[in-house]
mmCIF file of C-alpha atoms and ligand atoms in Angstrom:
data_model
loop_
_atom_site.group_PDB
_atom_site.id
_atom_site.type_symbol
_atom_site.label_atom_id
_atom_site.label_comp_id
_atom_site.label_asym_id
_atom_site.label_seq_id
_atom_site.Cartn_x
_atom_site.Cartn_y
_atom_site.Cartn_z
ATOM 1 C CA UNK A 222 21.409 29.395 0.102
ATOM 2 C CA UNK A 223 20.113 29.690 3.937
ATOM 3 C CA UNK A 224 16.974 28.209 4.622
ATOM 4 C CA UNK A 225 14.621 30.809 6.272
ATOM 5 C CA UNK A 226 11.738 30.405 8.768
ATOM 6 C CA UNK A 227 9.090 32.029 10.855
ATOM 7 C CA UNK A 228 11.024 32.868 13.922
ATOM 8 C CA UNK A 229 8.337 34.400 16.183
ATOM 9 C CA UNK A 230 4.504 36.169 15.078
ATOM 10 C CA UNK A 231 2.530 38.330 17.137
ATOM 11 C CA UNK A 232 -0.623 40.171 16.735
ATOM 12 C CA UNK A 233 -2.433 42.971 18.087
ATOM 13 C CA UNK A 234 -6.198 43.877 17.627
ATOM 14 C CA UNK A 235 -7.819 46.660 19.096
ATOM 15 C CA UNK A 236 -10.636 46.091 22.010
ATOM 16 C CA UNK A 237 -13.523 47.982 20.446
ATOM 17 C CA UNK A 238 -15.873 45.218 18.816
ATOM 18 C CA UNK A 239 -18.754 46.183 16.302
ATOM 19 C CA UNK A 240 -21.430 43.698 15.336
ATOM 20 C CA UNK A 241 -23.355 43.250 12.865
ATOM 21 C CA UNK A 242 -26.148 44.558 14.820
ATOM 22 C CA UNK A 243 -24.308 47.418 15.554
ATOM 23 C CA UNK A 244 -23.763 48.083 12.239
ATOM 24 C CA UNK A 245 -27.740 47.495 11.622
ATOM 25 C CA UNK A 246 -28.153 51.392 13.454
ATOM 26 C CA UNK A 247 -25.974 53.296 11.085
ATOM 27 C CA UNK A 248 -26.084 51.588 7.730
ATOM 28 C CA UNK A 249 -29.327 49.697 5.435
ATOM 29 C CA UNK A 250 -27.630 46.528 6.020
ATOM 30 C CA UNK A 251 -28.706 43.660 8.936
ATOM 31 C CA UNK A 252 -26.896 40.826 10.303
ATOM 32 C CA UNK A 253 -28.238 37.494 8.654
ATOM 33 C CA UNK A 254 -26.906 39.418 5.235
ATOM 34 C CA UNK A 255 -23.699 39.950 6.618
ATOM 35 C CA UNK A 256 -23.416 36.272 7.836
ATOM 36 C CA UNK A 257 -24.959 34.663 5.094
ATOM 37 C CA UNK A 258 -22.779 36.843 2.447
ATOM 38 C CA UNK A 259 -19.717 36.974 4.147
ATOM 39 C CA UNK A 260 -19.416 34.726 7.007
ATOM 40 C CA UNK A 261 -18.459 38.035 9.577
ATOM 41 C CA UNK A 262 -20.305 38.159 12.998
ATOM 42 C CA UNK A 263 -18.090 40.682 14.202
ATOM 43 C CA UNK A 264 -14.869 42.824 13.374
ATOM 44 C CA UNK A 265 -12.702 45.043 16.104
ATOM 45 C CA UNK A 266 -12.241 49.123 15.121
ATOM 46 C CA UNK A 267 -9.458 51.299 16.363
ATOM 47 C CA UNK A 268 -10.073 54.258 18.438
ATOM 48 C CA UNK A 269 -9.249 57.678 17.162
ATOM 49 C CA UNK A 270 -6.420 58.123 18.901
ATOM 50 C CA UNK A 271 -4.948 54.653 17.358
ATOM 51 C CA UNK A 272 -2.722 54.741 14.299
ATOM 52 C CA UNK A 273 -1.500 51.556 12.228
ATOM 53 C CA UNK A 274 1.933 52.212 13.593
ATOM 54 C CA UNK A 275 0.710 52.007 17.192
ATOM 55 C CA UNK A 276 -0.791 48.590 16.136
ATOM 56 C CA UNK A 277 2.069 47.477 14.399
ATOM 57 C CA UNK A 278 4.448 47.937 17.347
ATOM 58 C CA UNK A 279 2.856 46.646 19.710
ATOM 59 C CA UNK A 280 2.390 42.750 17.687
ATOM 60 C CA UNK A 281 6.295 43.624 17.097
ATOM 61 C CA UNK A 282 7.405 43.446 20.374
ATOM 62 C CA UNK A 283 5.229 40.156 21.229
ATOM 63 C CA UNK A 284 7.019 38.388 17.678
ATOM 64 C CA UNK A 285 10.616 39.527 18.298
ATOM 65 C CA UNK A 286 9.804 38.417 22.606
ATOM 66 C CA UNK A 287 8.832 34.999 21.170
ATOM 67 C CA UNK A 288 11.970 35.188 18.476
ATOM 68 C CA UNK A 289 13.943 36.008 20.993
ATOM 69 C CA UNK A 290 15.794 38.781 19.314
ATOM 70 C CA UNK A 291 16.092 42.236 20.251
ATOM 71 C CA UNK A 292 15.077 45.191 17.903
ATOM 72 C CA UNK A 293 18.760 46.073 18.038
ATOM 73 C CA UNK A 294 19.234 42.583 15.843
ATOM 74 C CA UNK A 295 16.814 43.665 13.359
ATOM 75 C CA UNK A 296 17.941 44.316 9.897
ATOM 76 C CA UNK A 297 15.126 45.165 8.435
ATOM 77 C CA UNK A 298 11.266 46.151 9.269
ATOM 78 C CA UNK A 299 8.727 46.018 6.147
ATOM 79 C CA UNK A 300 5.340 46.946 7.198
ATOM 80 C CA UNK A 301 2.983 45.876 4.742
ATOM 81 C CA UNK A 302 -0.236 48.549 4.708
ATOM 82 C CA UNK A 303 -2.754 50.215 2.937
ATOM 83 C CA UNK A 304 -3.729 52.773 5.730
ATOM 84 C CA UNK A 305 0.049 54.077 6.687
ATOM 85 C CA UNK A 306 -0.230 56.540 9.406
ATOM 86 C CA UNK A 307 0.417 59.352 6.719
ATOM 87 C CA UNK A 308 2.103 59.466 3.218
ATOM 88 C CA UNK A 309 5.512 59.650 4.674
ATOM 89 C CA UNK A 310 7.708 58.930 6.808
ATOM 90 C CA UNK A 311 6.819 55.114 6.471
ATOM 91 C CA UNK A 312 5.039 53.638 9.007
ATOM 92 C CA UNK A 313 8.159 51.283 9.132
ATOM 93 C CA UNK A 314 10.572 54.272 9.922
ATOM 94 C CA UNK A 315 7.928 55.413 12.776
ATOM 95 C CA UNK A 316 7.614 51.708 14.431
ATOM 96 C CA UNK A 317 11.368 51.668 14.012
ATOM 97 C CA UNK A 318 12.000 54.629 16.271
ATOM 98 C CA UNK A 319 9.420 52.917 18.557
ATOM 99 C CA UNK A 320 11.022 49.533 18.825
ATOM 100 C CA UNK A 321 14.666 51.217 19.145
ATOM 101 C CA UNK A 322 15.378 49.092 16.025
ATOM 102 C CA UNK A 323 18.166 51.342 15.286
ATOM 103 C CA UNK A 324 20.744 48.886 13.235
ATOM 104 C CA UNK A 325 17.105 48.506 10.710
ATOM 105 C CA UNK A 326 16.209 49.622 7.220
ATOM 106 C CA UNK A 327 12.432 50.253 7.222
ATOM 107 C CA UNK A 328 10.059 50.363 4.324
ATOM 108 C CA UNK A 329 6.418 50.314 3.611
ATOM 109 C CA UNK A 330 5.072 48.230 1.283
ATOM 110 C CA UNK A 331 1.930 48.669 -0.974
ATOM 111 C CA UNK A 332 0.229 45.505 -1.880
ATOM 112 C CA UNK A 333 -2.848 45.689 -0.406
ATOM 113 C CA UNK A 334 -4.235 42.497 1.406
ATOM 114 C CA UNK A 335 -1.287 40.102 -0.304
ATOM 115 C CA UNK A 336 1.103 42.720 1.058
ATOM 116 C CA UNK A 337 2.079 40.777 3.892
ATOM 117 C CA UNK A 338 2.759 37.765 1.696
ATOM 118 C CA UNK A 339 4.923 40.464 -0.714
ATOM 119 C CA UNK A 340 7.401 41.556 2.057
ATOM 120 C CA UNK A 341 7.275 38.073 3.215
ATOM 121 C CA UNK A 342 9.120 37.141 -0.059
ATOM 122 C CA UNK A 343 11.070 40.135 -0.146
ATOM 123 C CA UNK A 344 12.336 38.906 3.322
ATOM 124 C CA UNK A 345 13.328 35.678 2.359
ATOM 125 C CA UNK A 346 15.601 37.043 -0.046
ATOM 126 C CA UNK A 347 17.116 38.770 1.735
ATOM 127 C CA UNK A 348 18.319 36.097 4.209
ATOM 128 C CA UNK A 349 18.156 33.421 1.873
ATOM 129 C CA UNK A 350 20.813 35.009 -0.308
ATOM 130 C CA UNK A 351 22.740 35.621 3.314
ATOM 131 C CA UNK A 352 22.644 39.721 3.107
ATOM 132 C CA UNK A 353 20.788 40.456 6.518
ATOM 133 C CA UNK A 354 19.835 37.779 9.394
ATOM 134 C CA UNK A 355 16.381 39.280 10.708
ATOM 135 C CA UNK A 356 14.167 41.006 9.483
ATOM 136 C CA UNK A 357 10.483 41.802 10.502
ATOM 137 C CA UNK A 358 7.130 41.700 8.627
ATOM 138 C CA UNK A 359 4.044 43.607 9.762
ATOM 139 C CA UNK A 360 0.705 43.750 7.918
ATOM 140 C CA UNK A 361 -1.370 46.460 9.334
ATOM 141 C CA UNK A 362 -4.366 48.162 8.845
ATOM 142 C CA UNK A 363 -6.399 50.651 10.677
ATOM 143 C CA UNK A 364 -8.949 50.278 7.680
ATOM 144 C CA UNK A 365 -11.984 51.942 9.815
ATOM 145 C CA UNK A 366 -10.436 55.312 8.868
ATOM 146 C CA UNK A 367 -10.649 55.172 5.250
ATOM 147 C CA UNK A 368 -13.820 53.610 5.378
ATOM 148 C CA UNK A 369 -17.237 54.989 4.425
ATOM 149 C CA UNK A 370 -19.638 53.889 6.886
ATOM 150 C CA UNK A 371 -22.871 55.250 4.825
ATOM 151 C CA UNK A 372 -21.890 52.306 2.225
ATOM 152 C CA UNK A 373 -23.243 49.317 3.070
ATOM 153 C CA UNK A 374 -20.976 47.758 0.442
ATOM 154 C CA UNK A 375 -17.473 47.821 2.129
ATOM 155 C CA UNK A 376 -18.478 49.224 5.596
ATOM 156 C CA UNK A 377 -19.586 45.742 6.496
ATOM 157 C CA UNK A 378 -16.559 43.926 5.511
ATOM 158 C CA UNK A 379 -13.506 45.414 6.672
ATOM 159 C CA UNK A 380 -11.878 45.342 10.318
ATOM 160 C CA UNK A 381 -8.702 46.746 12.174
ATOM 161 C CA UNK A 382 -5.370 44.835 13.386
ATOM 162 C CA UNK A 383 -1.773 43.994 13.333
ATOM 163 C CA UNK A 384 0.006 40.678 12.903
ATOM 164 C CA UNK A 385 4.102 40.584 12.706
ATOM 165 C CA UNK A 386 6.370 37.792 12.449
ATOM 166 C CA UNK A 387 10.358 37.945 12.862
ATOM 167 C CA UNK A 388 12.207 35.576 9.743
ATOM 168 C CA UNK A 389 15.543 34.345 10.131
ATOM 169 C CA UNK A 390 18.445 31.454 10.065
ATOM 170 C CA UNK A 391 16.474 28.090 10.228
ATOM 171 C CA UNK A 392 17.348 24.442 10.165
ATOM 172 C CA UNK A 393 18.169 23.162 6.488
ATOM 173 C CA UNK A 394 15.064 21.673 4.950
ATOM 174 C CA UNK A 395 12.165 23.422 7.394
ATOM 175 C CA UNK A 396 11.041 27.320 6.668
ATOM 176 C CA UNK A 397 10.164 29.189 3.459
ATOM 177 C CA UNK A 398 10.622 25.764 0.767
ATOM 178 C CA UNK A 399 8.467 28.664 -1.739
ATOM 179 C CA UNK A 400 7.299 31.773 -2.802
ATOM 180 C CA UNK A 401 4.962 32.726 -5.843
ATOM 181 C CA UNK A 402 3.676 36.276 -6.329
ATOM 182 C CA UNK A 403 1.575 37.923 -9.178
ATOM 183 C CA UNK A 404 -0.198 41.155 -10.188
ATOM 184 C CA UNK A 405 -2.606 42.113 -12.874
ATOM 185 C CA UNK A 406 -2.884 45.932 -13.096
ATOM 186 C CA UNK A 407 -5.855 45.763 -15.536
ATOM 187 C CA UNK A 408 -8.028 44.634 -12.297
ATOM 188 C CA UNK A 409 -6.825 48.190 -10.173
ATOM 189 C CA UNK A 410 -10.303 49.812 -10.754
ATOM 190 C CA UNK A 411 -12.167 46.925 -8.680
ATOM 191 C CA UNK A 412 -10.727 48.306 -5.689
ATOM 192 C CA UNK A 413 -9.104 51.565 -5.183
ATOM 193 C CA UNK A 414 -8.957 54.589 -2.433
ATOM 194 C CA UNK A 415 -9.252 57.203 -5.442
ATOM 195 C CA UNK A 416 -8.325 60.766 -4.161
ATOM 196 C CA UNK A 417 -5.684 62.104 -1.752
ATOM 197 C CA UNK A 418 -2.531 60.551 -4.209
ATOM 198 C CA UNK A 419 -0.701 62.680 -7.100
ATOM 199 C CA UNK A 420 -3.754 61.574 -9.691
ATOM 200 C CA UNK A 421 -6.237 63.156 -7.324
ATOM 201 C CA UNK A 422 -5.417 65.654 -4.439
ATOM 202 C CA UNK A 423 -7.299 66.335 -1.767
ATOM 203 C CA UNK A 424 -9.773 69.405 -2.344
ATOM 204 C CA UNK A 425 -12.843 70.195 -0.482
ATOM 205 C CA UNK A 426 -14.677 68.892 -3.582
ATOM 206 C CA UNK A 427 -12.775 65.407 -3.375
ATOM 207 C CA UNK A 428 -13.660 65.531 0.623
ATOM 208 C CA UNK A 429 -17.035 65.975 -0.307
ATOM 209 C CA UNK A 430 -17.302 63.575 -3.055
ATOM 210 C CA UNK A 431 -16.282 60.786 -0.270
ATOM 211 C CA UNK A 432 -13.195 60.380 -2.370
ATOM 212 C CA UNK A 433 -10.883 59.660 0.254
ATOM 213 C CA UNK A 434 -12.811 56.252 0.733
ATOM 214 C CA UNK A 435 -12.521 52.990 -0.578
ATOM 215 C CA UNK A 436 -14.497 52.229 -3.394
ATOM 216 C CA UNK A 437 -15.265 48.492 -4.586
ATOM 217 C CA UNK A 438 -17.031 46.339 -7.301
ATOM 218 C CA UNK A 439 -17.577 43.276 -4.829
ATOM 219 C CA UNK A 440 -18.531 40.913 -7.232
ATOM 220 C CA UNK A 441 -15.613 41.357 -9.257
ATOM 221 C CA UNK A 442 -13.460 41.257 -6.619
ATOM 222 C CA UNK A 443 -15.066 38.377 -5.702
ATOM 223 C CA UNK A 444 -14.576 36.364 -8.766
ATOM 224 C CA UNK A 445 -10.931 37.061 -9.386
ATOM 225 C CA UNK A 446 -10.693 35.877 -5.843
ATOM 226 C CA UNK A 447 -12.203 32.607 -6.373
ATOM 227 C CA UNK A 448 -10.001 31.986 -8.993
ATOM 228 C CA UNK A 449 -6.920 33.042 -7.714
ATOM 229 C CA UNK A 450 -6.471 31.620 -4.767
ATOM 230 C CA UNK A 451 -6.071 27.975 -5.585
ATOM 231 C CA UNK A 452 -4.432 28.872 -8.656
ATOM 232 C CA UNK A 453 -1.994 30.467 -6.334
ATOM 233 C CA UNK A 454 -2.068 28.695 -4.204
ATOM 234 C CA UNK A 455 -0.777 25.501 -6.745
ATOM 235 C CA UNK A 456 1.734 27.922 -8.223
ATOM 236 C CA UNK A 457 3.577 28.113 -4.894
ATOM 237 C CA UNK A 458 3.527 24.216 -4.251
ATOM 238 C CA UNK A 459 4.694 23.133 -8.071
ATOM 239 C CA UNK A 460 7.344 25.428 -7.423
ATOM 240 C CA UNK A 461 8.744 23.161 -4.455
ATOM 241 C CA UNK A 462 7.576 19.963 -6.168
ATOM 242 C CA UNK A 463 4.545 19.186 -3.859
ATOM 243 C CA UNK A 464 1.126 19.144 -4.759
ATOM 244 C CA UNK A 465 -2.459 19.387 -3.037
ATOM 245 C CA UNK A 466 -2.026 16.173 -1.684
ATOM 246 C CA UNK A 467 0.834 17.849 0.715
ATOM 247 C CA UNK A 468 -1.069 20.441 1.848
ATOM 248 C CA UNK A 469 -1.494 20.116 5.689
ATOM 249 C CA UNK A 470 -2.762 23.490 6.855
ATOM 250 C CA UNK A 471 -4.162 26.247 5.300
ATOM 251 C CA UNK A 472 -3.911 29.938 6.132
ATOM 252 C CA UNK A 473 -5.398 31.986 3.378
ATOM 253 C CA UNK A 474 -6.496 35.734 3.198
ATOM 254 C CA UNK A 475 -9.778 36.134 5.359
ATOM 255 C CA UNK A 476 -12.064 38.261 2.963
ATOM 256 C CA UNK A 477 -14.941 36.064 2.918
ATOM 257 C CA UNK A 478 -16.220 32.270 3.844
ATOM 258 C CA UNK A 479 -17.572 32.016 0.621
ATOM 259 C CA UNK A 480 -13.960 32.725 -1.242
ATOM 260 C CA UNK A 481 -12.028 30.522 1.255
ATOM 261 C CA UNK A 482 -14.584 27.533 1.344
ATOM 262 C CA UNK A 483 -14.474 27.495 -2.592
ATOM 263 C CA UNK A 484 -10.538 27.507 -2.832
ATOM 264 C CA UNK A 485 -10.543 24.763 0.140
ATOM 265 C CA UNK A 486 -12.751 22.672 -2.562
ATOM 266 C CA UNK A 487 -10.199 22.996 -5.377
ATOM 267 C CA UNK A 488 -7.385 22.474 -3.142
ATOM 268 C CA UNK A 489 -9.656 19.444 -2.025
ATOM 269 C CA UNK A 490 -9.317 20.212 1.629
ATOM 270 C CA UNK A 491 -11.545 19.526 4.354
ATOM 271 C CA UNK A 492 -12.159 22.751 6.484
ATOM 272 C CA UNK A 493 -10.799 21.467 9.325
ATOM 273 C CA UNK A 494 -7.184 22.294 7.633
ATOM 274 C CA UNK A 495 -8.141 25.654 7.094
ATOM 275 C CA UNK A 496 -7.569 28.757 9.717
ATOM 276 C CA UNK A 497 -10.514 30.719 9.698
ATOM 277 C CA UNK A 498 -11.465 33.839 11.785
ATOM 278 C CA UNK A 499 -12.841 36.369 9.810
ATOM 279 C CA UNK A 500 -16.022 35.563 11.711
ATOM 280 C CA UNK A 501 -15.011 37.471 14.748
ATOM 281 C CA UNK A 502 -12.203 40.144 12.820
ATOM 282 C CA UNK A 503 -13.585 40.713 9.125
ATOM 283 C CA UNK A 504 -11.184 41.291 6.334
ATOM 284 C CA UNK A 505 -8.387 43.037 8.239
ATOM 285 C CA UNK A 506 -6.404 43.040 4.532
ATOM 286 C CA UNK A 507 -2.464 42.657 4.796
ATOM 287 C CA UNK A 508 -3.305 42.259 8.386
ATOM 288 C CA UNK A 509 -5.378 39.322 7.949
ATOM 289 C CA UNK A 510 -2.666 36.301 7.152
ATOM 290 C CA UNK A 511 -0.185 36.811 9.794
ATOM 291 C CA UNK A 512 -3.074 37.598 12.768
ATOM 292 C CA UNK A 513 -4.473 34.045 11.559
ATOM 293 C CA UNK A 514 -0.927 32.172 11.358
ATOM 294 C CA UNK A 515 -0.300 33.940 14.943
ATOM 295 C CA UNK A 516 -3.302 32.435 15.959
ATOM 296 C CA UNK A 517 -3.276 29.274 14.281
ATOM 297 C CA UNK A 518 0.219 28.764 16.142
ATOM 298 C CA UNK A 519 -0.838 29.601 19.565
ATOM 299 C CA UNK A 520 -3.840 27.091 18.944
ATOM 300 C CA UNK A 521 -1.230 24.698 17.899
ATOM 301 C CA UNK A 522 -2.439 24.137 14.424
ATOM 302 C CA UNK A 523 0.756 23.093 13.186
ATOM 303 C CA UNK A 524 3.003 19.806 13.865
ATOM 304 C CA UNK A 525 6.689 19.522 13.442
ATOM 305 C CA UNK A 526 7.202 18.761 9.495
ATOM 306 C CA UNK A 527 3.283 20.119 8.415
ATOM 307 C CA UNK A 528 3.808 21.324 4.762
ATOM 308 C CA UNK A 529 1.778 24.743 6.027
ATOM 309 C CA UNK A 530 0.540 27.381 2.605
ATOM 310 C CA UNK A 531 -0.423 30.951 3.242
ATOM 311 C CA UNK A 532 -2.320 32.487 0.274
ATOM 312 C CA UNK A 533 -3.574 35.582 -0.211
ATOM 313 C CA UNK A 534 -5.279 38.184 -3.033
ATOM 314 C CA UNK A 535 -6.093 42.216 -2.671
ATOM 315 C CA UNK A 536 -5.839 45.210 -4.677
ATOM 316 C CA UNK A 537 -3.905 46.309 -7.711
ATOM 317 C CA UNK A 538 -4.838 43.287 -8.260
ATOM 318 C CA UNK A 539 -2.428 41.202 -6.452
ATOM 319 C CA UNK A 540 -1.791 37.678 -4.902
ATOM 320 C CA UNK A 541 1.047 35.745 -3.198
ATOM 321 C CA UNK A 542 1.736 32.513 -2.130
ATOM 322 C CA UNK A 543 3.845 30.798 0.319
ATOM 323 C CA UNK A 544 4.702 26.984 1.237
ATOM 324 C CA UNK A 545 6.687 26.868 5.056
ATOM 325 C CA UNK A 546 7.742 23.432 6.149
ATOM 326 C CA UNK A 547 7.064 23.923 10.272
HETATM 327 O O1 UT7 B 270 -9.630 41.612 0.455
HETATM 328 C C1 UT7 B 270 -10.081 41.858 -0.829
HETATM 329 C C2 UT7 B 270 -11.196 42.830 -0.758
HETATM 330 N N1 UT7 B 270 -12.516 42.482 -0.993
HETATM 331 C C3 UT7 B 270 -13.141 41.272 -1.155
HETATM 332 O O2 UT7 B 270 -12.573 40.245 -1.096
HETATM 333 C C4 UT7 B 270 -14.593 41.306 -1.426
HETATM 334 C C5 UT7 B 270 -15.032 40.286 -2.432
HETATM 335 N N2 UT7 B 270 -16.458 40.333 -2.638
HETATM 336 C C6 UT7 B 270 -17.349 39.874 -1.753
HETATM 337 O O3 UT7 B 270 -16.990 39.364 -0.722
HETATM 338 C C7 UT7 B 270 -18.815 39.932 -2.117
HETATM 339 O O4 UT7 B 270 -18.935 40.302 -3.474
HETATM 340 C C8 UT7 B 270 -19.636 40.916 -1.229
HETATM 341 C C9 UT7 B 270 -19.740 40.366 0.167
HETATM 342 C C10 UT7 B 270 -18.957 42.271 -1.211
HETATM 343 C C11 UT7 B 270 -21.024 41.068 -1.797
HETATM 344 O O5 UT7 B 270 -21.666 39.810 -1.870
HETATM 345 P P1 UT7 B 270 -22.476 39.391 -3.173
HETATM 346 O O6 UT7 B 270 -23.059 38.074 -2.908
HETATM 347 O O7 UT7 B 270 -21.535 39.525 -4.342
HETATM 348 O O8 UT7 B 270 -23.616 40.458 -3.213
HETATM 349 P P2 UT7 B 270 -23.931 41.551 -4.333
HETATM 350 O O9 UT7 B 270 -22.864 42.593 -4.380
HETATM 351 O O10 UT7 B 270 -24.258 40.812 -5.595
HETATM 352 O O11 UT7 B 270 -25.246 42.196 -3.745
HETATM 353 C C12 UT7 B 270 -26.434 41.472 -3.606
HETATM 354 C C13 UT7 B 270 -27.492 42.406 -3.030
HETATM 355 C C14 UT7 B 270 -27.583 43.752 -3.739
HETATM 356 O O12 UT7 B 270 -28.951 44.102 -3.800
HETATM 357 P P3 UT7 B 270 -29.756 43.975 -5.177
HETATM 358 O O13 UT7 B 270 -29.020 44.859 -6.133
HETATM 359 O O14 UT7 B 270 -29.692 42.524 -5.535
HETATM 360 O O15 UT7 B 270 -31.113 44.462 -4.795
HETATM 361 C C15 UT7 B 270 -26.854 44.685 -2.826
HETATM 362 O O16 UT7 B 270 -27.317 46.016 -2.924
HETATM 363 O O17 UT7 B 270 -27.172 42.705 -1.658
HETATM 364 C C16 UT7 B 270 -27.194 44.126 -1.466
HETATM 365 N N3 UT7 B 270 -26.218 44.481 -0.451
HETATM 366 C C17 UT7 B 270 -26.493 44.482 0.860
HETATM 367 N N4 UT7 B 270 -27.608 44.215 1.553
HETATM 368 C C18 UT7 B 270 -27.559 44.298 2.899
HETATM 369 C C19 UT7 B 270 -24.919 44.809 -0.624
HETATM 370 N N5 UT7 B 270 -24.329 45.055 0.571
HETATM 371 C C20 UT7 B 270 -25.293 44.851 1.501
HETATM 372 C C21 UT7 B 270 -25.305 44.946 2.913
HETATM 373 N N6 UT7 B 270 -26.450 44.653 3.562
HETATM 374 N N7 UT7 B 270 -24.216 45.278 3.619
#
């Protein structure tokens, strides 16, 4: 078996900001809730004319520049997304034709915010196991456009972005040392988008009914997610025979402070070892972990050797895991 690593990440974030206080004009909402609930000052929204696959492409080209491999050396493009620029084609098959990728299989993946950590692992088979060489891993999300802004319960949390990494050939040793995902169907209902698939589609009636929006029980969402993430979290190190003690950076899903501070506390890790920047982006979903390990990088975050675990939870309900020795 090849070990596989983290070639090159990029990210790209639209330049629109909203605040909090913008958000104060449209919705009943105000922002010392929003802080004090969620930890988000600020999150960036896509213009109209802005599709996830415009996002994704863009962070693509910066994470195969910094991989220094062309899109002709892809062999593979999973873009990991809830908000796909339409049913079908797959996003993947549209940033494809926009990279030139042309040697590339391209699939979209469904996981909601642990999708990026999902076609992560699906990526390290792939070149573990010595079948392709490169392949690239978006998350993406253009979430503004499936979101309500008249409810005060999700319009507040959710942003816009891109983050992409290239994975590859690495030394023996360093890279992907594990992987751990998990789903628990039962949990679906806490979060779902609930017309506009085969169950439900679109009518005037549904377009009326604000079906075509995402619809959330926070608080249960919110509980599975305080469990899950360490849980997780431990899953992924056991299965390379570390433990917390290893841990030397964390990049977990950025939903809220509240969820990351309490799985820092049963991972017992001081928050200076955890990548945080939901502050300024909100919950950007499968878009959320690789912006933040982009950013963690370029901030330098991460030494030579640093046992480094990405965790994540979303809909379906889902989570992943990850251990990468840098
Ligand atoms: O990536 C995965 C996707 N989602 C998540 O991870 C979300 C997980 N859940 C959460 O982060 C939290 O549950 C929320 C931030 C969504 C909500 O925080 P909470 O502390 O669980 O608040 P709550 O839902 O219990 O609501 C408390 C109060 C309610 O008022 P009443 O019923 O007590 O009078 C809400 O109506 O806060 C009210 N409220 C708001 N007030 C001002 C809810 N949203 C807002 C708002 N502004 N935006």
């Amino acid at each position: 078996m090849r070990s596989v690593g983290i070639l090159g990440t990029g990210r790209c974030l639209p330049e629109k900001e909203v605040s909090n206080y913008d958000l104060e004009k449209i919705v009943d909402t105000n922002h010392e809730w929003i802080v004090s609930r969620t930890g988000i000052y600020t999150r960036r929204i896509a213009d109209d004319n802005t599709a996830t696959s415009d996002l994704s492409t863009e962070a693509a080209k910066i994470a195969l520049e910094r991989a220094n491999i062309t899109a002709e050396e892809l062999d593979m493009i999973i873009v990991a997304t809830v908000t796909p620029d339409m049913n079908f084609p797959a996003t993947a098959c549209i940033v494809q034709s926009n990279l030139g990728a042309k040697n590339a299989a391209a699939f979209d993946l469904s996981a909601a915010c642990s999708g990026f950590l999902y076609g992560v692992s699906m990526a390290n088979q792939f070149i573990k196991t010595g079948v392709y060489d490169h392949i690239l891993v978006i998350g993406a999300e253009t979430l503004s456009k499936i979101m309500n802004w008249n409810d005060r319960n999700t319009c507040v949390l959710f942003g816009d972005g891109a983050g992409a990494v290239v994975l590859g050939p690495t030394e023996e040793g360093s890279g992907i040392l594990s992987t751990h995902l998990g789903a628990d169907g039962e949990g679906g209902k806490f979060l779902t988008l609930p017309a506009g698939g085969s169950r439900m589609p679109a009518t005037v009636q549904t377009v009326e009914d604000n079906l075509h929006y995402i619809k959330m029980d926070g608080s249960e969402v919110f509980k599975f997610a305080v469990r899950i993430m360490g849980n997780a979290a431990k899953k992924a190190l056991k299965l390379c025979d570390l433990g917390v003690e290893d841990i030397d950076y964390l990049v977990p899903h950025q939903a809220n402070i509240r969820i990351i501070s309490s799985a820092a506390k049963r991972l017992k890790l001081p928050m200076e070892k955890v990548y945080v920047n939901l502050d300024v982006y909100g919950n950007m979903s499968s878009a959320s972990i690789p912006v933040a390990l982009d950013e963690a990088l370029e901030k330098g975050k991460f030494k030579k050797g640093d046992n480094v675990v990405l965790v994540g939870f979303g809909g379906g309900l889902t989570w992943g895991s990850c251990v990468i020795k840098w």
